Amino acid sequence: MNNNKKKLLLIIIFSLGLLGGCKIKSEDTNEYISTKINKIIEETNIKELSAEAEQIIKNSFLYSNQHDLDKVLQCYVDRYKDFNFGLNNLEYMEMKCLTLITDELRYRQYINNIFLNEQNLEIKEIKIYEVKYDIEYKNDSIEPTDSGETTKEYILIKIKDSNNWLIHSIGTM
């Protein structure tokens, strides 16, 4: 066998070894994430209401209506620290209904999505609420949605070593 064929054979063997290693690492990572998701769901008790989590949502509405950006930001995780929430264009927000989501599959999907985007985030608990509310803007044309009744999912988390609930994200239904 000439040198070129030997080199090619070594490259193929090495590449296959890397691919096999990637598969094992991927399976290990998936198992690790699955274990973390199970632990968070156990810790959360998704069927149990949380007065503290609900209060954070209510506070975010209260502070938004007061146009108090500093207090609104205290209701959210740090990634929103540079977000202004359109408070300068907000007339009012009025909560109509707050309902706990208890579908385990939705919890698993959200937790998995969080881990895909924020691998270093250590979540202790998570709650998902469906929130129906009226919102009125001063100028609808500068907002992504129009004034009126809307329903959104509020995803709240407790970060490990913290007893405070924070809004992690707000999603469309």
C-alpha angles and dihedrals in degrees: 000000000000124000095258092054091047091051092048091049091050091049091051093048092046092048093050089050090053092048091050090049091050091052092051091047091048091050090048090049092049091050091048092051092045090052091050092049092051091050093050092048091049091048093047102052092210094205094060121089118232116213089193094054091046090050091056090056091047090048091052089056092045094049092043090055088049089050088231103150095180092057093043089054090054087065093058138065117263095263088077094056092112096042119107097194091220090275092152089063098040119110095177147319120215120190113222103175138004117195129178114232111223101178106125093203091060090051091051091049094050094046091048090049091050091052092049091055102031109030094171096052109112106208119193099178140358134200128186121203131184107221123193115194147154118240129188124193127196089226119018093190093073096050128080090232133034127247116272141072117337138168123215138170115241113204113201127187139189111215118221113272091021132098094198124103115220132185106250098180146341117224137186120251 
